[in-house]
PDB file of C-alpha atoms and ligand atoms in Angstrom:
ATOM      1  CA  MET A  27      -6.837 -20.243  54.976  1.00 97.00           C
ATOM      2  CA  LEU A  28      -4.119 -18.710  55.257  1.00 98.00           C
ATOM      3  CA  THR A  29      -0.095 -20.392  56.101  1.00 98.00           C
ATOM      4  CA  ASP A  30       2.390 -18.490  58.310  1.00 98.00           C
ATOM      5  CA  SER A  31       4.836 -19.978  56.374  1.00 98.00           C
ATOM      6  CA  HIS A  32       8.129 -19.436  59.117  1.00 98.00           C
ATOM      7  CA  THR A  33       7.315 -18.881  62.812  1.00 98.00           C
ATOM      8  CA  HIS A  34       9.043 -19.128  66.006  1.00 98.00           C
ATOM      9  CA  LEU A  35       6.521 -19.776  68.225  1.00 98.00           C
ATOM     10  CA  ASP A  36       7.651 -21.520  71.041  1.00 98.00           C
ATOM     11  CA  ASN A  37       9.774 -18.806  71.904  1.00 98.00           C
ATOM     12  CA  LYS A  38       9.479 -17.249  75.134  1.00 97.00           C
ATOM     13  CA  ALA A  39       7.908 -14.403  74.145  1.00 98.00           C
ATOM     14  CA  PHE A  40       4.845 -16.016  73.770  1.00 98.00           C
ATOM     15  CA  ASN A  41       5.292 -18.073  77.705  1.00 97.00           C
ATOM     16  CA  GLN A  42       2.290 -16.365  79.365  1.00 97.00           C
ATOM     17  CA  ASP A  43       0.070 -16.798  76.773  1.00 98.00           C
ATOM     18  CA  ARG A  44       0.816 -19.103  73.797  1.00 98.00           C
ATOM     19  CA  GLU A  45      -2.678 -20.579  73.420  1.00 97.00           C
ATOM     20  CA  ASP A  46      -4.474 -17.201  72.926  1.00 98.00           C
ATOM     21  CA  ILE A  47      -1.984 -16.169  70.050  1.00 98.00           C
ATOM     22  CA  LEU A  48      -3.486 -19.282  68.873  1.00 98.00           C
ATOM     23  CA  ALA A  49      -6.450 -18.930  68.868  1.00 98.00           C
ATOM     24  CA  ARG A  50      -6.009 -15.620  67.640  1.00 98.00           C
ATOM     25  CA  ALA A  51      -4.561 -16.629  64.376  1.00 98.00           C
ATOM     26  CA  LYS A  52      -7.586 -19.041  64.054  1.00 98.00           C
ATOM     27  CA  GLU A  53     -10.071 -16.524  64.259  1.00 98.00           C
ATOM     28  CA  ALA A  54      -7.251 -14.314  61.293  1.00 98.00           C
ATOM     29  CA  GLY A  55      -8.140 -17.267  59.216  1.00 98.00           C
ATOM     30  CA  VAL A  56      -4.843 -18.950  60.061  1.00 98.00           C
ATOM     31  CA  GLY A  57      -4.677 -23.191  58.714  1.00 98.00           C
ATOM     32  CA  ARG A  58      -0.683 -23.531  58.868  1.00 98.00           C
ATOM     33  CA  ILE A  59       1.377 -22.871  60.891  1.00 98.00           C
ATOM     34  CA  VAL A  60       5.892 -24.005  59.750  1.00 98.00           C
ATOM     35  CA  ASN A  61       8.155 -23.677  62.921  1.00 98.00           C
ATOM     36  CA  VAL A  62      10.878 -22.949  62.853  1.00 98.00           C
ATOM     37  CA  GLY A  63      13.516 -24.492  65.357  1.00 98.00           C
ATOM     38  CA  PHE A  64      17.938 -23.305  64.813  1.00 98.00           C
ATOM     39  CA  ASN A  65      19.805 -24.227  67.068  1.00 98.00           C
ATOM     40  CA  ARG A  66      20.388 -26.624  70.336  1.00 97.00           C
ATOM     41  CA  GLU A  67      17.636 -24.643  73.025  1.00 98.00           C
ATOM     42  CA  THR A  68      14.429 -24.355  69.680  1.00 98.00           C
ATOM     43  CA  ILE A  69      15.062 -27.784  67.620  1.00 98.00           C
ATOM     44  CA  PRO A  70      13.055 -28.972  70.874  1.00 98.00           C
ATOM     45  CA  THR A  71      10.943 -26.244  71.447  1.00 98.00           C
ATOM     46  CA  THR A  72      10.266 -26.335  68.442  1.00 98.00           C
ATOM     47  CA  LEU A  73       9.471 -30.466  67.601  1.00 98.00           C
ATOM     48  CA  ARG A  74       7.149 -30.460  70.634  1.00 98.00           C
ATOM     49  CA  LEU A  75       5.056 -27.428  69.235  1.00 98.00           C
ATOM     50  CA  ALA A  76       4.511 -30.041  66.115  1.00 97.00           C
ATOM     51  CA  GLU A  77       4.193 -33.460  67.454  1.00 97.00           C
ATOM     52  CA  ARG A  78       0.955 -31.292  70.430  1.00 97.00           C
ATOM     53  CA  TYR A  79      -0.700 -29.444  67.355  1.00 97.00           C
ATOM     54  CA  ASP A  80      -1.351 -30.980  63.745  1.00 96.00           C
ATOM     55  CA  PHE A  81      -2.276 -27.860  61.713  1.00 97.00           C
ATOM     56  CA  ILE A  82       2.157 -27.132  63.546  1.00 98.00           C
ATOM     57  CA  ASP A  83       4.475 -28.499  61.278  1.00 98.00           C
ATOM     58  CA  ALA A  84       8.894 -28.258  61.736  1.00 98.00           C
ATOM     59  CA  VAL A  85      11.891 -26.792  59.939  1.00 98.00           C
ATOM     60  CA  ILE A  86      15.256 -27.605  62.038  1.00 98.00           C
ATOM     61  CA  GLY A  87      18.642 -26.383  61.433  1.00 98.00           C
ATOM     62  CA  TRP A  88      21.477 -23.871  62.592  1.00 98.00           C
ATOM     63  CA  HIS A  89      21.343 -20.005  62.494  1.00 97.00           C
ATOM     64  CA  PRO A  90      23.992 -18.625  60.573  1.00 97.00           C
ATOM     65  CA  GLN A  91      23.862 -16.264  63.638  1.00 95.00           C
ATOM     66  CA  ASP A  92      24.987 -19.033  66.062  1.00 95.00           C
ATOM     67  CA  ALA A  93      27.602 -21.011  63.666  1.00 96.00           C
ATOM     68  CA  ILE A  94      29.961 -20.740  65.992  1.00 96.00           C
ATOM     69  CA  HIS A  95      28.961 -23.175  68.517  1.00 96.00           C
ATOM     70  CA  MET A  96      27.701 -26.052  65.917  1.00 97.00           C
ATOM     71  CA  THR A  97      29.630 -28.755  66.580  1.00 97.00           C
ATOM     72  CA  PRO A  98      29.656 -32.154  64.227  1.00 97.00           C
ATOM     73  CA  GLU A  99      27.549 -34.433  67.269  1.00 98.00           C
ATOM     74  CA  ASP A 100      24.751 -30.867  66.366  1.00 98.00           C
ATOM     75  CA  LEU A 101      24.882 -32.099  62.684  1.00 98.00           C
ATOM     76  CA  ASP A 102      24.333 -35.407  62.971  1.00 98.00           C
ATOM     77  CA  TRP A 103      21.417 -35.666  65.179  1.00 98.00           C
ATOM     78  CA  ILE A 104      20.184 -32.419  63.386  1.00 98.00           C
ATOM     79  CA  GLU A 105      20.024 -35.321  60.807  1.00 98.00           C
ATOM     80  CA  GLN A 106      18.929 -38.003  62.535  1.00 98.00           C
ATOM     81  CA  LEU A 107      16.207 -35.737  63.623  1.00 98.00           C
ATOM     82  CA  ALA A 108      15.248 -34.810  60.450  1.00 98.00           C
ATOM     83  CA  ARG A 109      15.327 -38.758  59.514  1.00 97.00           C
ATOM     84  CA  THR A 110      13.164 -40.043  62.072  1.00 96.00           C
ATOM     85  CA  HIS A 111      10.534 -37.188  62.819  1.00 96.00           C
ATOM     86  CA  GLY A 112       7.454 -37.497  61.129  1.00 95.00           C
ATOM     87  CA  LYS A 113       6.914 -33.841  61.155  1.00 97.00           C
ATOM     88  CA  VAL A 114      10.559 -32.058  59.607  1.00 98.00           C
ATOM     89  CA  VAL A 115       9.343 -30.505  56.157  1.00 98.00           C
ATOM     90  CA  ALA A 116      12.571 -29.221  55.568  1.00 98.00           C
ATOM     91  CA  LEU A 117      16.298 -27.911  57.390  1.00 98.00           C
ATOM     92  CA  GLY A 118      16.600 -24.090  58.141  1.00 98.00           C
ATOM     93  CA  GLU A 119      17.325 -21.574  59.038  1.00 97.00           C
ATOM     94  CA  MET A 120      20.484 -21.748  57.235  1.00 98.00           C
ATOM     95  CA  GLY A 121      22.995 -18.557  55.520  1.00 98.00           C
ATOM     96  CA  LEU A 122      24.828 -16.239  56.282  1.00 97.00           C
ATOM     97  CA  ASP A 123      24.086 -12.467  58.529  1.00 96.00           C
ATOM     98  CA  TYR A 124      27.115 -10.994  57.636  1.00 95.00           C
ATOM     99  CA  TYR A 125      25.101  -7.975  59.473  1.00 93.00           C
ATOM    100  CA  TRP A 126      25.613  -9.382  63.368  1.00 86.00           C
ATOM    101  CA  ASP A 127      29.029 -10.749  63.578  1.00 77.00           C
ATOM    102  CA  THR A 128      28.678 -13.379  65.906  1.00 88.00           C
ATOM    103  CA  SER A 129      30.190 -15.903  63.877  1.00 93.00           C
ATOM    104  CA  PRO A 130      33.629 -15.113  61.555  1.00 94.00           C
ATOM    105  CA  LYS A 131      32.763 -15.644  58.068  1.00 96.00           C
ATOM    106  CA  GLU A 132      34.277 -18.904  57.692  1.00 96.00           C
ATOM    107  CA  VAL A 133      33.149 -20.716  59.690  1.00 97.00           C
ATOM    108  CA  GLN A 134      29.184 -19.334  58.456  1.00 98.00           C
ATOM    109  CA  HIS A 135      30.094 -20.787  55.423  1.00 98.00           C
ATOM    110  CA  ARG A 136      31.138 -24.391  56.518  1.00 98.00           C
ATOM    111  CA  VAL A 137      28.161 -24.075  58.806  1.00 98.00           C
ATOM    112  CA  PHE A 138      26.061 -23.365  55.365  1.00 98.00           C
ATOM    113  CA  ARG A 139      27.392 -26.084  53.117  1.00 98.00           C
ATOM    114  CA  GLU A 140      27.167 -28.997  55.893  1.00 98.00           C
ATOM    115  CA  GLN A 141      23.305 -28.725  55.690  1.00 98.00           C
ATOM    116  CA  ILE A 142      23.237 -27.762  52.939  1.00 98.00           C
ATOM    117  CA  ARG A 143      24.454 -31.426  51.856  1.00 98.00           C
ATOM    118  CA  LEU A 144      22.651 -32.749  54.362  1.00 98.00           C
ATOM    119  CA  ALA A 145      19.367 -31.443  53.477  1.00 98.00           C
ATOM    120  CA  ARG A 146      20.440 -33.487  49.149  1.00 98.00           C
ATOM    121  CA  LYS A 147      21.298 -36.579  50.919  1.00 98.00           C
ATOM    122  CA  LEU A 148      17.627 -36.400  52.985  1.00 97.00           C
ATOM    123  CA  GLN A 149      16.410 -34.335  50.098  1.00 96.00           C
ATOM    124  CA  MET A 150      14.646 -32.227  51.688  1.00 97.00           C
ATOM    125  CA  PRO A 151      14.046 -27.891  50.739  1.00 98.00           C
ATOM    126  CA  VAL A 152      16.405 -25.071  52.663  1.00 98.00           C
ATOM    127  CA  VAL A 153      14.708 -22.348  54.324  1.00 98.00           C
ATOM    128  CA  ILE A 154      17.187 -19.411  53.712  1.00 98.00           C
ATOM    129  CA  HIS A 155      18.404 -17.120  56.146  1.00 98.00           C
ATOM    130  CA  ASN A 156      20.355 -14.085  54.252  1.00 96.00           C
ATOM    131  CA  ARG A 157      21.525 -10.808  55.747  1.00 95.00           C
ATOM    132  CA  ASP A 158      23.869  -8.514  53.952  1.00 94.00           C
ATOM    133  CA  ALA A 159      25.136 -11.345  52.521  1.00 96.00           C
ATOM    134  CA  HIS A 160      23.409 -11.081  48.909  1.00 95.00           C
ATOM    135  CA  ALA A 161      25.972 -12.377  46.577  1.00 96.00           C
ATOM    136  CA  ASP A 162      27.735 -15.129  49.200  1.00 98.00           C
ATOM    137  CA  VAL A 163      24.456 -17.016  50.029  1.00 98.00           C
ATOM    138  CA  VAL A 164      23.637 -16.767  46.393  1.00 98.00           C
ATOM    139  CA  ALA A 165      27.453 -18.181  45.491  1.00 98.00           C
ATOM    140  CA  ILE A 166      26.988 -21.136  48.178  1.00 98.00           C
ATOM    141  CA  LEU A 167      23.486 -21.839  47.094  1.00 98.00           C
ATOM    142  CA  LYS A 168      24.927 -22.387  43.303  1.00 98.00           C
ATOM    143  CA  GLU A 169      28.091 -24.145  44.298  1.00 98.00           C
ATOM    144  CA  GLU A 170      25.814 -26.922  46.919  1.00 98.00           C
ATOM    145  CA  LYS A 171      24.181 -27.412  43.862  1.00 98.00           C
ATOM    146  CA  ALA A 172      21.132 -26.495  46.389  1.00 98.00           C
ATOM    147  CA  TYR A 173      18.324 -26.255  42.928  1.00 97.00           C
ATOM    148  CA  ASP A 174      18.564 -30.043  43.688  1.00 97.00           C
ATOM    149  CA  VAL A 175      16.000 -29.533  46.570  1.00 97.00           C
ATOM    150  CA  GLY A 176      14.785 -26.152  46.185  1.00 98.00           C
ATOM    151  CA  GLY A 177      13.519 -23.780  49.356  1.00 98.00           C
ATOM    152  CA  VAL A 178      12.734 -20.723  50.478  1.00 98.00           C
ATOM    153  CA  MET A 179      14.640 -17.139  50.805  1.00 98.00           C
ATOM    154  CA  HIS A 180      13.043 -16.315  54.145  1.00 98.00           C
ATOM    155  CA  CYS A 181      11.886 -13.241  54.482  1.00 96.00           C
ATOM    156  CA  TYR A 182      13.765 -11.903  51.789  1.00 96.00           C
ATOM    157  CA  SER A 183      15.342  -7.956  51.765  1.00 92.00           C
ATOM    158  CA  GLY A 184      17.819  -8.437  48.866  1.00 94.00           C
ATOM    159  CA  SER A 185      17.504  -6.555  45.260  1.00 96.00           C
ATOM    160  CA  TRP A 186      15.015  -8.239  42.170  1.00 97.00           C
ATOM    161  CA  GLU A 187      18.588  -9.337  40.700  1.00 97.00           C
ATOM    162  CA  VAL A 188      19.358 -12.110  43.051  1.00 97.00           C
ATOM    163  CA  ALA A 189      15.640 -12.429  43.634  1.00 98.00           C
ATOM    164  CA  LYS A 190      15.820 -13.619  39.548  1.00 98.00           C
ATOM    165  CA  GLU A 191      18.766 -15.751  40.876  1.00 98.00           C
ATOM    166  CA  CYS A 192      17.654 -17.578  43.511  1.00 98.00           C
ATOM    167  CA  LEU A 193      13.422 -18.352  41.389  1.00 98.00           C
ATOM    168  CA  ASP A 194      16.175 -19.695  39.065  1.00 97.00           C
ATOM    169  CA  MET A 195      17.532 -22.258  41.369  1.00 97.00           C
ATOM    170  CA  ASN A 196      14.034 -23.654  42.247  1.00 92.00           C
ATOM    171  CA  PHE A 197      13.758 -21.263  45.312  1.00 98.00           C
ATOM    172  CA  TYR A 198      10.242 -19.697  46.769  1.00 98.00           C
ATOM    173  CA  ILE A 199      10.913 -15.948  47.785  1.00 98.00           C
ATOM    174  CA  SER A 200       8.688 -15.121  50.878  1.00 98.00           C
ATOM    175  CA  PHE A 201       8.034 -11.235  52.395  1.00 98.00           C
ATOM    176  CA  GLY A 202       7.468 -10.815  55.821  1.00 98.00           C
ATOM    177  CA  GLY A 203       5.936  -7.559  57.889  1.00 97.00           C
ATOM    178  CA  PRO A 204       8.726  -5.126  55.795  1.00 96.00           C
ATOM    179  CA  VAL A 205       6.562  -4.972  52.784  1.00 96.00           C
ATOM    180  CA  THR A 206       3.465  -3.834  55.127  1.00 97.00           C
ATOM    181  CA  PHE A 207       6.000  -0.680  55.463  1.00 96.00           C
ATOM    182  CA  LYS A 208       5.297   2.270  53.479  1.00 91.00           C
ATOM    183  CA  ASN A 209       8.900   3.280  52.972  1.00 91.00           C
ATOM    184  CA  ALA A 210       9.451  -0.120  52.436  1.00 91.00           C
ATOM    185  CA  LYS A 211       9.850   0.534  48.120  1.00 94.00           C
ATOM    186  CA  GLN A 212      12.585  -2.242  47.085  1.00 95.00           C
ATOM    187  CA  PRO A 213       9.972  -5.338  48.933  1.00 96.00           C
ATOM    188  CA  LYS A 214       7.730  -4.384  47.116  1.00 97.00           C
ATOM    189  CA  GLU A 215       9.198  -3.984  43.663  1.00 97.00           C
ATOM    190  CA  VAL A 216      10.680  -7.453  44.883  1.00 98.00           C
ATOM    191  CA  LEU A 217       7.355  -8.886  45.740  1.00 98.00           C
ATOM    192  CA  ALA A 218       5.340  -6.997  42.471  1.00 98.00           C
ATOM    193  CA  ARG A 219       7.709  -8.788  39.758  1.00 98.00           C
ATOM    194  CA  VAL A 220       8.036 -12.402  41.650  1.00 98.00           C
ATOM    195  CA  PRO A 221       6.213 -14.584  39.947  1.00 98.00           C
ATOM    196  CA  LEU A 222       2.902 -16.231  41.973  1.00 98.00           C
ATOM    197  CA  ASP A 223       3.263 -19.463  42.105  1.00 98.00           C
ATOM    198  CA  ARG A 224       6.662 -19.110  44.111  1.00 98.00           C
ATOM    199  CA  LEU A 225       5.698 -16.779  46.413  1.00 98.00           C
ATOM    200  CA  LEU A 226       5.571 -17.461  50.666  1.00 98.00           C
ATOM    201  CA  ILE A 227       4.396 -15.494  52.944  1.00 98.00           C
ATOM    202  CA  GLU A 228       5.298 -15.458  56.611  1.00 98.00           C
ATOM    203  CA  THR A 229       5.448 -12.936  59.910  1.00 98.00           C
ATOM    204  CA  ASP A 230       9.020 -15.193  61.462  1.00 98.00           C
ATOM    205  CA  ALA A 231       6.672 -14.024  64.855  1.00 98.00           C
ATOM    206  CA  PRO A 232       8.199 -12.883  67.575  1.00 98.00           C
ATOM    207  CA  TYR A 233      10.193 -10.193  64.912  1.00 95.00           C
ATOM    208  CA  LEU A 234       9.387  -8.094  61.776  1.00 95.00           C
ATOM    209  CA  THR A 235       6.371  -6.622  63.173  1.00 97.00           C
ATOM    210  CA  PRO A 236       3.583  -5.016  60.385  1.00 96.00           C
ATOM    211  CA  HIS A 237       2.396  -2.330  59.877  1.00 96.00           C
ATOM    212  CA  PRO A 238       0.336  -0.323  62.655  1.00 96.00           C
ATOM    213  CA  TYR A 239       1.932  -3.149  64.790  1.00 96.00           C
ATOM    214  CA  ARG A 240       5.421  -1.769  64.264  1.00 94.00           C
ATOM    215  CA  GLY A 241       7.507  -2.235  67.163  1.00 92.00           C
ATOM    216  CA  LYS A 242       5.220  -4.546  69.289  1.00 96.00           C
ATOM    217  CA  ARG A 243       5.317  -7.745  69.113  1.00 97.00           C
ATOM    218  CA  ASN A 244       4.543  -9.891  66.372  1.00 98.00           C
ATOM    219  CA  GLU A 245       2.256 -12.813  66.114  1.00 98.00           C
ATOM    220  CA  THR A 246       1.303 -15.304  63.574  1.00 98.00           C
ATOM    221  CA  ALA A 247      -2.522 -13.875  63.212  1.00 98.00           C
ATOM    222  CA  PHE A 248      -0.552 -10.891  61.447  1.00 98.00           C
ATOM    223  CA  VAL A 249      -0.058 -12.663  58.425  1.00 98.00           C
ATOM    224  CA  LYS A 250      -2.856 -11.461  57.358  1.00 98.00           C
ATOM    225  CA  LEU A 251      -1.632  -7.726  56.677  1.00 98.00           C
ATOM    226  CA  VAL A 252       1.041  -9.688  55.005  1.00 98.00           C
ATOM    227  CA  ALA A 253      -1.889 -10.900  52.112  1.00 98.00           C
ATOM    228  CA  GLU A 254      -3.805  -7.452  52.735  1.00 98.00           C
ATOM    229  CA  ALA A 255      -0.171  -5.587  51.279  1.00 98.00           C
ATOM    230  CA  ALA A 256       0.229  -8.808  49.386  1.00 98.00           C
ATOM    231  CA  ALA A 257      -3.111  -8.844  47.657  1.00 98.00           C
ATOM    232  CA  GLU A 258      -3.086  -4.887  46.932  1.00 97.00           C
ATOM    233  CA  ILE A 259       0.848  -4.718  45.321  1.00 97.00           C
ATOM    234  CA  LYS A 260      -0.548  -7.740  43.560  1.00 98.00           C
ATOM    235  CA  GLY A 261      -4.133  -6.067  42.775  1.00 98.00           C
ATOM    236  CA  LEU A 262      -5.311  -9.369  43.901  1.00 98.00           C
ATOM    237  CA  SER A 263      -7.810 -10.028  46.527  1.00 98.00           C
ATOM    238  CA  PRO A 264      -6.614 -11.363  49.797  1.00 98.00           C
ATOM    239  CA  GLU A 265      -8.012 -14.587  49.684  1.00 98.00           C
ATOM    240  CA  GLU A 266      -6.263 -15.093  46.674  1.00 98.00           C
ATOM    241  CA  ILE A 267      -3.910 -14.728  47.564  1.00 98.00           C
ATOM    242  CA  SER A 268      -4.475 -16.697  50.877  1.00 98.00           C
ATOM    243  CA  LEU A 269      -4.895 -19.180  48.500  1.00 98.00           C
ATOM    244  CA  VAL A 270      -1.829 -19.492  46.597  1.00 98.00           C
ATOM    245  CA  THR A 271       0.249 -18.826  49.036  1.00 98.00           C
ATOM    246  CA  THR A 272      -0.756 -21.717  51.240  1.00 98.00           C
ATOM    247  CA  GLU A 273      -0.783 -24.183  47.865  1.00 98.00           C
ATOM    248  CA  ASN A 274       2.434 -23.540  47.495  1.00 98.00           C
ATOM    249  CA  ALA A 275       3.263 -23.574  50.715  1.00 98.00           C
ATOM    250  CA  GLN A 276       1.702 -27.267  50.659  1.00 97.00           C
ATOM    251  CA  ALA A 277       4.083 -27.550  46.902  1.00 98.00           C
ATOM    252  CA  LEU A 278       7.351 -26.377  49.585  1.00 98.00           C
ATOM    253  CA  PHE A 279       7.014 -28.634  52.828  1.00 98.00           C
ATOM    254  CA  ARG A 280       5.440 -31.771  52.419  1.00 93.00           C
ATOM    255  CA  PRO A 281       5.134 -34.716  54.738  1.00 80.00           C
ATOM    256  CA  LYS A 282       7.853 -37.072  54.752  1.00 73.00           C
ATOM    257  CA  GLN A 283       5.730 -39.371  54.136  1.00 61.00           C
ATOM    258  CA  GLU A 284       5.292 -37.698  50.439  1.00 55.00           C
ATOM    259  CA  ILE A 285       9.118 -37.390  49.902  1.00 52.00           C
ATOM    260  CA  ARG A 286      10.334 -40.689  50.696  1.00 47.00           C
ATOM    261  CA  ARG A 287       6.823 -43.388  48.970  1.00 40.00           C
TER     262      ARG A 287
HETATM  263 NI1  LIG B 309      12.911 -16.754  61.805  1.00 55.34          NI
END
């Protein structure tokens, strides 16, 4: 069984054929999907999906690109939902994005720190978005003691040195479509070194479409292509990669009753 550990199935790109997407995912062997809502619009649509399908779980939080728009009320709202909604398994995606400078850095830092503090208060793992901000992401994770709750570096694109620091902080490393690209030297090298018990795979659909569909819309069924690429790099079978990454996702994204007891 495959797990797509990070996707955006609620995205309007899927409005015309969401049921077909789910059918194709099932056919490809996907048994669990973690859907991520990251602002005022996508948190409710993510929760609706998770309510409707038992194999979909929800991650909710605030994306760094939208940091400038997050109010204190929004943070309270996320806390309320994370406490009360049975299918919320982690907070995110949160982090830093220096590629799109839609929010000033200091605002991104504040919103990132506030969410890590909330995750520690709720004892929930965090899903980290990091684009061109490796050093600051690691520094803030350390300063805010994110290792208390752990989490995942989603669609990881950095160096092995940064990955190692994240592994040391109790984090999983997740890979998506880019590891299937012929010229993606660094993600392949990092994947080769990440211990199997810390490895996750994802699509981040509708974005980051794997080879050979690059340039088209991504979808959850394509996580199979990521598993195949990871299998080749690790010298294992795709089935072994599916099994271990599904177990890892289960260990990280635990249903609430298990966390709270
Ligand atoms: Ni995402």
